[in-house]
Amino acid sequence: MGLKEKFKGIQQRIPLMPKMLILVVFVGAATWLALDYMETNQLKNIFEVDLTQKLNKQSQEDRIRFDNHVGAYQQAVKLFVSLRNFYDYVTDKNSFPQKTSAPICHLEIPQWLPDASVMRRLVQVQYALLIDSKGMVREVYCGLPEPPTKSLLQPSELLRRLSHNQSFMTTIDGIPFLVTSASVTDKKERPVATLMLAARLDEDFLLSSQGLTADKRIVALAGGENLRVIASNRPDLLPSGALLDALRKDYLIM
């Protein structure tokens, strides 16, 4: 083969080299993108699993704190009726008022309740109702500016029964309440008087139940047939009445 023929063969092979280089670069880029996609999904799954586990643990702790706070009201009402001043008041016919047309309302702590320092260590007493043996409210203490609702001042037999010796959450006149009660009996085990505590299930109640632990996460209390938000520690983000199903688009709910 002459020099001219060799040179022509080199010219024919040179254009093939850039094509091979482009093919190698393309295959490498495609492989890198595939690996990056797989690794990103794996990292995302690992992150979601880790986040779910942490939120599960936190939500369990939140529920325990809430249950303890709810149970504290039952412990408080049992303590109040066991005190000497309560028993002496309800068993003294001269101090315990007779049936009246309307309950006597107290804005200051009455003598049948313990001192404010004692109550503050236990629970926030919003409403305390003193009920006679016939189920009539004789006296009521208001720890809030708003007066009790009409149905709360006239508690039904069902409400008195469901709240007796336990904390019971319900809706009274459209307002969510926690209600609990305990009774004092005479020597024949007949009820003499009943003390009922009622607290609104609102943002203040929820914050009190969680203390300082609910820092940056959102804690909410939901209820009703369609699971609507009753109260939350971030009402600016989760206002009362928001549907939980609608929130699942933007929040991971535990």
PDB file of C-alpha atoms in Angstrom:
ATOM      1  CA  MET A   1       0.000   0.000   0.000  1.00  0.00           C
ATOM      2  CA  GLY A   2       1.339   3.397  -0.987  1.00  0.00           C
ATOM      3  CA  LEU A   3       1.680   6.433   1.226  1.00  0.00           C
ATOM      4  CA  LYS A   4      -1.379   8.039  -0.368  1.00  0.00           C
ATOM      5  CA  GLU A   5      -3.582   5.029   0.368  1.00  0.00           C
ATOM      6  CA  LYS A   6      -2.452   4.870   4.060  1.00  0.00           C
ATOM      7  CA  PHE A   7      -3.143   8.572   4.531  1.00  0.00           C
ATOM      8  CA  LYS A   8      -6.632   8.158   3.030  1.00  0.00           C
ATOM      9  CA  GLY A   9      -7.387   5.315   5.446  1.00  0.00           C
ATOM     10  CA  ILE A  10      -6.383   7.492   8.425  1.00  0.00           C
ATOM     11  CA  GLN A  11      -8.734  10.234   7.176  1.00  0.00           C
ATOM     12  CA  GLN A  12     -11.616   7.767   7.047  1.00  0.00           C
ATOM     13  CA  ARG A  13     -11.044   6.511  10.603  1.00  0.00           C
ATOM     14  CA  ILE A  14     -10.566   9.897  12.311  1.00  0.00           C
ATOM     15  CA  PRO A  15     -14.253  11.016  12.057  1.00  0.00           C
ATOM     16  CA  LEU A  16     -15.336   7.876  13.950  1.00  0.00           C
ATOM     17  CA  MET A  17     -13.490   8.863  17.171  1.00  0.00           C
ATOM     18  CA  PRO A  18     -15.743  11.820  18.186  1.00  0.00           C
ATOM     19  CA  LYS A  19     -18.815   9.624  17.687  1.00  0.00           C
ATOM     20  CA  MET A  20     -17.420   6.977  20.009  1.00  0.00           C
ATOM     21  CA  LEU A  21     -16.596   9.675  22.583  1.00  0.00           C
ATOM     22  CA  ILE A  22     -20.127  11.089  22.423  1.00  0.00           C
ATOM     23  CA  LEU A  23     -21.591   7.590  22.867  1.00  0.00           C
ATOM     24  CA  VAL A  24     -19.427   6.924  25.939  1.00  0.00           C
ATOM     25  CA  VAL A  25     -20.363  10.272  27.482  1.00  0.00           C
ATOM     26  CA  PHE A  26     -24.079   9.637  26.803  1.00  0.00           C
ATOM     27  CA  VAL A  27     -23.995   6.164  28.363  1.00  0.00           C
ATOM     28  CA  GLY A  28     -22.120   7.531  31.377  1.00  0.00           C
ATOM     29  CA  ALA A  29     -24.584  10.381  31.883  1.00  0.00           C
ATOM     30  CA  ALA A  30     -27.568   8.041  31.589  1.00  0.00           C
ATOM     31  CA  THR A  31     -26.025   5.670  34.134  1.00  0.00           C
ATOM     32  CA  TRP A  32     -25.304   8.540  36.534  1.00  0.00           C
ATOM     33  CA  LEU A  33     -28.864   9.847  36.243  1.00  0.00           C
ATOM     34  CA  ALA A  34     -30.294   6.387  36.888  1.00  0.00           C
ATOM     35  CA  LEU A  35     -28.057   5.844  39.919  1.00  0.00           C
ATOM     36  CA  ASP A  36     -28.843   9.338  41.212  1.00  0.00           C
ATOM     37  CA  TYR A  37     -32.583   8.690  40.856  1.00  0.00           C
ATOM     38  CA  MET A  38     -32.304   5.362  42.695  1.00  0.00           C
ATOM     39  CA  GLU A  39     -30.141   6.797  45.460  1.00  0.00           C
ATOM     40  CA  THR A  40     -32.445   9.808  45.834  1.00  0.00           C
ATOM     41  CA  ASN A  41     -35.477   7.543  46.217  1.00  0.00           C
ATOM     42  CA  GLN A  42     -33.610   5.335  48.699  1.00  0.00           C
ATOM     43  CA  LEU A  43     -32.544   8.359  50.743  1.00  0.00           C
ATOM     44  CA  LYS A  44     -36.093   9.724  50.594  1.00  0.00           C
ATOM     45  CA  ASN A  45     -37.515   6.404  51.811  1.00  0.00           C
ATOM     46  CA  ILE A  46     -34.955   6.211  54.608  1.00  0.00           C
ATOM     47  CA  PHE A  47     -35.769   9.797  55.627  1.00  0.00           C
ATOM     48  CA  GLU A  48     -39.530   9.149  55.592  1.00  0.00           C
ATOM     49  CA  VAL A  49     -39.173   5.968  57.642  1.00  0.00           C
ATOM     50  CA  ASP A  50     -36.966   7.737  60.185  1.00  0.00           C
ATOM     51  CA  LEU A  51     -39.330  10.719  60.349  1.00  0.00           C
ATOM     52  CA  THR A  52     -42.371   8.464  60.768  1.00  0.00           C
ATOM     53  CA  GLN A  53     -40.719   6.594  63.628  1.00  0.00           C
ATOM     54  CA  LYS A  54     -39.821   9.833  65.393  1.00  0.00           C
ATOM     55  CA  LEU A  55     -43.300  11.274  64.933  1.00  0.00           C
ATOM     56  CA  ASN A  56     -44.874   8.039  66.173  1.00  0.00           C
ATOM     57  CA  LYS A  57     -42.826   8.254  69.346  1.00  0.00           C
ATOM     58  CA  GLN A  58     -43.609  11.928  69.810  1.00  0.00           C
ATOM     59  CA  SER A  59     -47.336  11.411  69.218  1.00  0.00           C
ATOM     60  CA  GLN A  60     -47.401   8.639  71.817  1.00  0.00           C
ATOM     61  CA  GLU A  61     -45.772  10.976  74.315  1.00  0.00           C
ATOM     62  CA  ASP A  62     -48.263  13.720  73.408  1.00  0.00           C
ATOM     63  CA  ARG A  63     -51.213  11.373  73.972  1.00  0.00           C
ATOM     64  CA  ILE A  64     -49.827  10.217  77.316  1.00  0.00           C
ATOM     65  CA  ARG A  65     -49.456  13.824  78.481  1.00  0.00           C
ATOM     66  CA  PHE A  66     -52.988  14.620  77.300  1.00  0.00           C
ATOM     67  CA  ASP A  67     -54.443  11.545  79.037  1.00  0.00           C
ATOM     68  CA  ASN A  68     -52.604  12.432  82.248  1.00  0.00           C
ATOM     69  CA  HIS A  69     -53.967  15.971  82.097  1.00  0.00           C
ATOM     70  CA  VAL A  70     -57.502  14.671  81.565  1.00  0.00           C
ATOM     71  CA  GLY A  71     -57.082  12.216  84.447  1.00  0.00           C
ATOM     72  CA  ALA A  72     -55.861  15.014  86.706  1.00  0.00           C
ATOM     73  CA  TYR A  73     -59.365  16.499  86.721  1.00  0.00           C
ATOM     74  CA  GLN A  74     -60.839  13.296  88.132  1.00  0.00           C
ATOM     75  CA  GLN A  75     -58.129  13.153  90.781  1.00  0.00           C
ATOM     76  CA  ALA A  76     -58.787  16.789  91.643  1.00  0.00           C
ATOM     77  CA  VAL A  77     -62.552  16.432  92.080  1.00  0.00           C
ATOM     78  CA  LYS A  78     -62.073  13.372  94.279  1.00  0.00           C
ATOM     79  CA  LEU A  79     -59.635  15.329  96.423  1.00  0.00           C
ATOM     80  CA  PHE A  80     -61.975  18.309  96.703  1.00  0.00           C
ATOM     81  CA  VAL A  81     -64.952  16.268  97.941  1.00  0.00           C
ATOM     82  CA  SER A  82     -62.740  14.443 100.438  1.00  0.00           C
ATOM     83  CA  LEU A  83     -61.709  17.668 102.156  1.00  0.00           C
ATOM     84  CA  ARG A  84     -63.279  18.527 105.488  1.00  0.00           C
ATOM     85  CA  ASN A  85     -64.555  21.940 104.423  1.00  0.00           C
ATOM     86  CA  PHE A  86     -66.589  20.427 101.581  1.00  0.00           C
ATOM     87  CA  TYR A  87     -68.149  17.735 103.762  1.00  0.00           C
ATOM     88  CA  ASP A  88     -68.978  20.174 106.550  1.00  0.00           C
ATOM     89  CA  TYR A  89     -70.597  22.582 104.125  1.00  0.00           C
ATOM     90  CA  VAL A  90     -72.861  20.103 102.308  1.00  0.00           C
ATOM     91  CA  THR A  91     -73.929  18.353 105.521  1.00  0.00           C
ATOM     92  CA  ASP A  92     -74.777  21.575 107.347  1.00  0.00           C
ATOM     93  CA  LYS A  93     -78.369  22.538 106.636  1.00  0.00           C
ATOM     94  CA  ASN A  94     -77.708  26.102 107.709  1.00  0.00           C
ATOM     95  CA  SER A  95     -74.847  26.665 105.241  1.00  0.00           C
ATOM     96  CA  PHE A  96     -75.967  24.530 102.310  1.00  0.00           C
ATOM     97  CA  PRO A  97     -78.719  26.658 100.712  1.00  0.00           C
ATOM     98  CA  GLN A  98     -82.162  25.285 100.193  1.00  0.00           C
ATOM     99  CA  LYS A  99     -83.645  24.863  96.741  1.00  0.00           C
ATOM    100  CA  THR A 100     -83.800  28.194  94.945  1.00  0.00           C
ATOM    101  CA  SER A 101     -85.194  29.331  91.606  1.00  0.00           C
ATOM    102  CA  ALA A 102     -81.678  29.849  90.207  1.00  0.00           C
ATOM    103  CA  PRO A 103     -78.213  28.639  91.226  1.00  0.00           C
ATOM    104  CA  ILE A 104     -76.049  30.947  93.320  1.00  0.00           C
ATOM    105  CA  CYS A 105     -73.087  32.058  91.191  1.00  0.00           C
ATOM    106  CA  HIS A 106     -69.689  32.800  92.730  1.00  0.00           C
ATOM    107  CA  LEU A 107     -66.987  34.843  91.052  1.00  0.00           C
ATOM    108  CA  GLU A 108     -64.717  34.360  94.057  1.00  0.00           C
ATOM    109  CA  ILE A 109     -63.711  30.903  95.290  1.00  0.00           C
ATOM    110  CA  PRO A 110     -66.487  29.664  97.624  1.00  0.00           C
ATOM    111  CA  GLN A 111     -65.858  28.012 100.956  1.00  0.00           C
ATOM    112  CA  TRP A 112     -66.694  24.535  99.615  1.00  0.00           C
ATOM    113  CA  LEU A 113     -63.642  24.648  97.333  1.00  0.00           C
ATOM    114  CA  PRO A 114     -59.999  24.584  98.453  1.00  0.00           C
ATOM    115  CA  ASP A 115     -57.753  27.640  98.320  1.00  0.00           C
ATOM    116  CA  ALA A 116     -56.558  28.959  94.967  1.00  0.00           C
ATOM    117  CA  SER A 117     -52.984  27.866  95.720  1.00  0.00           C
ATOM    118  CA  VAL A 118     -54.166  24.281  96.164  1.00  0.00           C
ATOM    119  CA  MET A 119     -56.245  24.245  92.986  1.00  0.00           C
ATOM    120  CA  ARG A 120     -53.490  25.784  90.862  1.00  0.00           C
ATOM    121  CA  ARG A 121     -51.195  22.875  91.687  1.00  0.00           C
ATOM    122  CA  LEU A 122     -53.742  20.423  90.313  1.00  0.00           C
ATOM    123  CA  VAL A 123     -55.909  21.785  87.489  1.00  0.00           C
ATOM    124  CA  GLN A 124     -57.409  24.991  86.207  1.00  0.00           C
ATOM    125  CA  VAL A 125     -60.932  25.067  87.613  1.00  0.00           C
ATOM    126  CA  GLN A 126     -63.090  26.874  85.053  1.00  0.00           C
ATOM    127  CA  TYR A 127     -66.513  25.833  86.316  1.00  0.00           C
ATOM    128  CA  ALA A 128     -67.379  24.025  89.545  1.00  0.00           C
ATOM    129  CA  LEU A 129     -70.994  23.033  90.127  1.00  0.00           C
ATOM    130  CA  LEU A 130     -72.377  22.027  93.500  1.00  0.00           C
ATOM    131  CA  ILE A 131     -75.302  19.650  92.908  1.00  0.00           C
ATOM    132  CA  ASP A 132     -77.755  18.402  95.526  1.00  0.00           C
ATOM    133  CA  SER A 133     -79.035  14.862  95.989  1.00  0.00           C
ATOM    134  CA  LYS A 134     -81.866  15.471  93.505  1.00  0.00           C
ATOM    135  CA  GLY A 135     -79.548  16.517  90.697  1.00  0.00           C
ATOM    136  CA  MET A 136     -80.226  20.250  90.964  1.00  0.00           C
ATOM    137  CA  VAL A 137     -77.368  22.744  90.720  1.00  0.00           C
ATOM    138  CA  ARG A 138     -77.381  24.816  93.911  1.00  0.00           C
ATOM    139  CA  GLU A 139     -74.190  26.814  93.490  1.00  0.00           C
ATOM    140  CA  VAL A 140     -71.643  27.360  90.756  1.00  0.00           C
ATOM    141  CA  TYR A 141     -68.161  28.843  90.735  1.00  0.00           C
ATOM    142  CA  CYS A 142     -67.088  30.624  87.527  1.00  0.00           C
ATOM    143  CA  GLY A 143     -63.353  30.788  86.939  1.00  0.00           C
ATOM    144  CA  LEU A 144     -63.891  32.308  83.483  1.00  0.00           C
ATOM    145  CA  PRO A 145     -65.507  35.593  82.430  1.00  0.00           C
ATOM    146  CA  GLU A 146     -68.034  33.660  80.334  1.00  0.00           C
ATOM    147  CA  PRO A 147     -70.921  32.140  82.326  1.00  0.00           C
ATOM    148  CA  PRO A 148     -71.671  28.415  82.043  1.00  0.00           C
ATOM    149  CA  THR A 149     -73.963  27.299  79.247  1.00  0.00           C
ATOM    150  CA  LYS A 150     -77.635  26.649  79.981  1.00  0.00           C
ATOM    151  CA  SER A 151     -77.337  22.866  79.643  1.00  0.00           C
ATOM    152  CA  LEU A 152     -74.315  22.830  81.932  1.00  0.00           C
ATOM    153  CA  LEU A 153     -76.314  24.627  84.633  1.00  0.00           C
ATOM    154  CA  GLN A 154     -79.000  21.976  84.184  1.00  0.00           C
ATOM    155  CA  PRO A 155     -76.963  18.777  83.753  1.00  0.00           C
ATOM    156  CA  SER A 156     -78.975  15.826  82.557  1.00  0.00           C
ATOM    157  CA  GLU A 157     -79.063  12.554  84.417  1.00  0.00           C
ATOM    158  CA  LEU A 158     -77.037  10.989  81.590  1.00  0.00           C
ATOM    159  CA  LEU A 159     -74.289  13.617  81.907  1.00  0.00           C
ATOM    160  CA  ARG A 160     -74.166  13.199  85.691  1.00  0.00           C
ATOM    161  CA  ARG A 161     -73.944   9.423  85.328  1.00  0.00           C
ATOM    162  CA  LEU A 162     -71.292   9.400  82.580  1.00  0.00           C
ATOM    163  CA  SER A 163     -69.096  11.916  84.382  1.00  0.00           C
ATOM    164  CA  HIS A 164     -69.364  10.281  87.801  1.00  0.00           C
ATOM    165  CA  ASN A 165     -65.966   9.044  89.000  1.00  0.00           C
ATOM    166  CA  GLN A 166     -64.426   9.493  85.561  1.00  0.00           C
ATOM    167  CA  SER A 167     -63.389  12.168  83.080  1.00  0.00           C
ATOM    168  CA  PHE A 168     -65.897  12.441  80.253  1.00  0.00           C
ATOM    169  CA  MET A 169     -65.454  14.476  77.058  1.00  0.00           C
ATOM    170  CA  THR A 170     -68.596  15.654  75.320  1.00  0.00           C
ATOM    171  CA  THR A 171     -70.241  18.601  73.565  1.00  0.00           C
ATOM    172  CA  ILE A 172     -72.599  20.806  75.567  1.00  0.00           C
ATOM    173  CA  ASP A 173     -74.564  23.462  73.687  1.00  0.00           C
ATOM    174  CA  GLY A 174     -72.117  23.137  70.794  1.00  0.00           C
ATOM    175  CA  ILE A 175     -69.012  23.619  72.967  1.00  0.00           C
ATOM    176  CA  PRO A 176     -66.566  20.746  73.648  1.00  0.00           C
ATOM    177  CA  PHE A 177     -66.182  20.123  77.374  1.00  0.00           C
ATOM    178  CA  LEU A 178     -64.353  17.826  79.744  1.00  0.00           C
ATOM    179  CA  VAL A 179     -66.695  16.971  82.629  1.00  0.00           C
ATOM    180  CA  THR A 180     -65.953  14.976  85.753  1.00  0.00           C
ATOM    181  CA  SER A 181     -67.739  14.597  89.089  1.00  0.00           C
ATOM    182  CA  ALA A 182     -67.609  12.911  92.481  1.00  0.00           C
ATOM    183  CA  SER A 183     -70.124  12.620  95.327  1.00  0.00           C
ATOM    184  CA  VAL A 184     -70.308  12.662  99.101  1.00  0.00           C
ATOM    185  CA  THR A 185     -72.593  10.093 100.744  1.00  0.00           C
ATOM    186  CA  ASP A 186     -74.158   9.840 104.178  1.00  0.00           C
ATOM    187  CA  LYS A 187     -73.845   6.974 106.642  1.00  0.00           C
ATOM    188  CA  LYS A 188     -76.380   4.972 104.645  1.00  0.00           C
ATOM    189  CA  GLU A 189     -74.361   5.495 101.410  1.00  0.00           C
ATOM    190  CA  ARG A 190     -76.994   7.830 100.014  1.00  0.00           C
ATOM    191  CA  PRO A 191     -75.677  10.765  97.963  1.00  0.00           C
ATOM    192  CA  VAL A 192     -75.701  14.049  99.836  1.00  0.00           C
ATOM    193  CA  ALA A 193     -74.072  16.292  97.258  1.00  0.00           C
ATOM    194  CA  THR A 194     -72.057  16.069  94.050  1.00  0.00           C
ATOM    195  CA  LEU A 195     -69.234  18.281  92.857  1.00  0.00           C
ATOM    196  CA  MET A 196     -68.878  18.591  89.084  1.00  0.00           C
ATOM    197  CA  LEU A 197     -65.921  20.203  87.327  1.00  0.00           C
ATOM    198  CA  ALA A 198     -66.224  21.332  83.706  1.00  0.00           C
ATOM    199  CA  ALA A 199     -63.425  22.636  81.459  1.00  0.00           C
ATOM    200  CA  ARG A 200     -63.629  23.864  77.875  1.00  0.00           C
ATOM    201  CA  LEU A 201     -61.603  21.804  75.397  1.00  0.00           C
ATOM    202  CA  ASP A 202     -59.858  24.700  73.680  1.00  0.00           C
ATOM    203  CA  GLU A 203     -56.338  25.908  72.831  1.00  0.00           C
ATOM    204  CA  ASP A 204     -55.590  26.791  76.457  1.00  0.00           C
ATOM    205  CA  PHE A 205     -56.587  23.313  77.625  1.00  0.00           C
ATOM    206  CA  LEU A 206     -54.459  21.662  74.947  1.00  0.00           C
ATOM    207  CA  LEU A 207     -51.426  23.828  75.723  1.00  0.00           C
ATOM    208  CA  SER A 208     -51.794  23.105  79.436  1.00  0.00           C
ATOM    209  CA  SER A 209     -51.822  19.384  78.699  1.00  0.00           C
ATOM    210  CA  GLN A 210     -48.601  19.530  76.669  1.00  0.00           C
ATOM    211  CA  GLY A 211     -46.633  21.987  78.780  1.00  0.00           C
ATOM    212  CA  LEU A 212     -43.452  23.237  77.122  1.00  0.00           C
ATOM    213  CA  THR A 213     -42.795  20.049  75.138  1.00  0.00           C
ATOM    214  CA  ALA A 214     -44.773  20.867  71.985  1.00  0.00           C
ATOM    215  CA  ASP A 215     -42.133  23.161  70.497  1.00  0.00           C
ATOM    216  CA  LYS A 216     -42.103  23.226  66.688  1.00  0.00           C
ATOM    217  CA  ARG A 217     -44.499  20.394  65.907  1.00  0.00           C
ATOM    218  CA  ILE A 218     -48.230  20.872  65.728  1.00  0.00           C
ATOM    219  CA  VAL A 219     -50.470  19.112  68.244  1.00  0.00           C
ATOM    220  CA  ALA A 220     -54.202  19.125  67.656  1.00  0.00           C
ATOM    221  CA  LEU A 221     -57.319  17.651  69.224  1.00  0.00           C
ATOM    222  CA  ALA A 222     -59.860  16.403  66.680  1.00  0.00           C
ATOM    223  CA  GLY A 223     -63.303  14.910  67.030  1.00  0.00           C
ATOM    224  CA  GLY A 224     -66.764  14.635  65.531  1.00  0.00           C
ATOM    225  CA  GLU A 225     -68.092  12.460  62.723  1.00  0.00           C
ATOM    226  CA  ASN A 226     -65.820  13.986  60.056  1.00  0.00           C
ATOM    227  CA  LEU A 227     -62.841  14.469  62.385  1.00  0.00           C
ATOM    228  CA  ARG A 228     -62.574  18.226  62.566  1.00  0.00           C
ATOM    229  CA  VAL A 229     -59.949  20.119  64.547  1.00  0.00           C
ATOM    230  CA  ILE A 230     -61.336  21.115  67.940  1.00  0.00           C
ATOM    231  CA  ALA A 231     -58.198  22.845  69.181  1.00  0.00           C
ATOM    232  CA  SER A 232     -54.507  23.068  68.275  1.00  0.00           C
ATOM    233  CA  ASN A 233     -51.339  24.650  69.609  1.00  0.00           C
ATOM    234  CA  ARG A 234     -51.007  26.485  66.267  1.00  0.00           C
ATOM    235  CA  PRO A 235     -54.454  27.891  65.461  1.00  0.00           C
ATOM    236  CA  ASP A 236     -52.854  30.095  62.803  1.00  0.00           C
ATOM    237  CA  LEU A 237     -51.989  26.949  60.823  1.00  0.00           C
ATOM    238  CA  LEU A 238     -54.675  24.531  62.041  1.00  0.00           C
ATOM    239  CA  PRO A 239     -57.768  26.578  62.924  1.00  0.00           C
ATOM    240  CA  SER A 240     -60.742  25.078  64.712  1.00  0.00           C
ATOM    241  CA  GLY A 241     -63.123  23.367  62.301  1.00  0.00           C
ATOM    242  CA  ALA A 242     -60.490  22.299  59.756  1.00  0.00           C
ATOM    243  CA  LEU A 243     -61.067  18.807  58.316  1.00  0.00           C
ATOM    244  CA  LEU A 244     -58.298  16.277  58.932  1.00  0.00           C
ATOM    245  CA  ASP A 245     -58.744  14.732  55.476  1.00  0.00           C
ATOM    246  CA  ALA A 246     -58.069  18.108  53.853  1.00  0.00           C
ATOM    247  CA  LEU A 247     -54.919  18.558  55.957  1.00  0.00           C
ATOM    248  CA  ARG A 248     -53.368  15.263  54.844  1.00  0.00           C
ATOM    249  CA  LYS A 249     -52.277  16.899  51.596  1.00  0.00           C
ATOM    250  CA  ASP A 250     -49.838  19.176  53.416  1.00  0.00           C
ATOM    251  CA  TYR A 251     -49.180  17.425  56.733  1.00  0.00           C
ATOM    252  CA  LEU A 252     -48.047  14.042  57.942  1.00  0.00           C
ATOM    253  CA  ILE A 253     -50.664  13.179  60.548  1.00  0.00           C
ATOM    254  CA  MET A 254     -49.937  10.701  63.286  1.00  0.00           C
TER     255      MET A 254
END
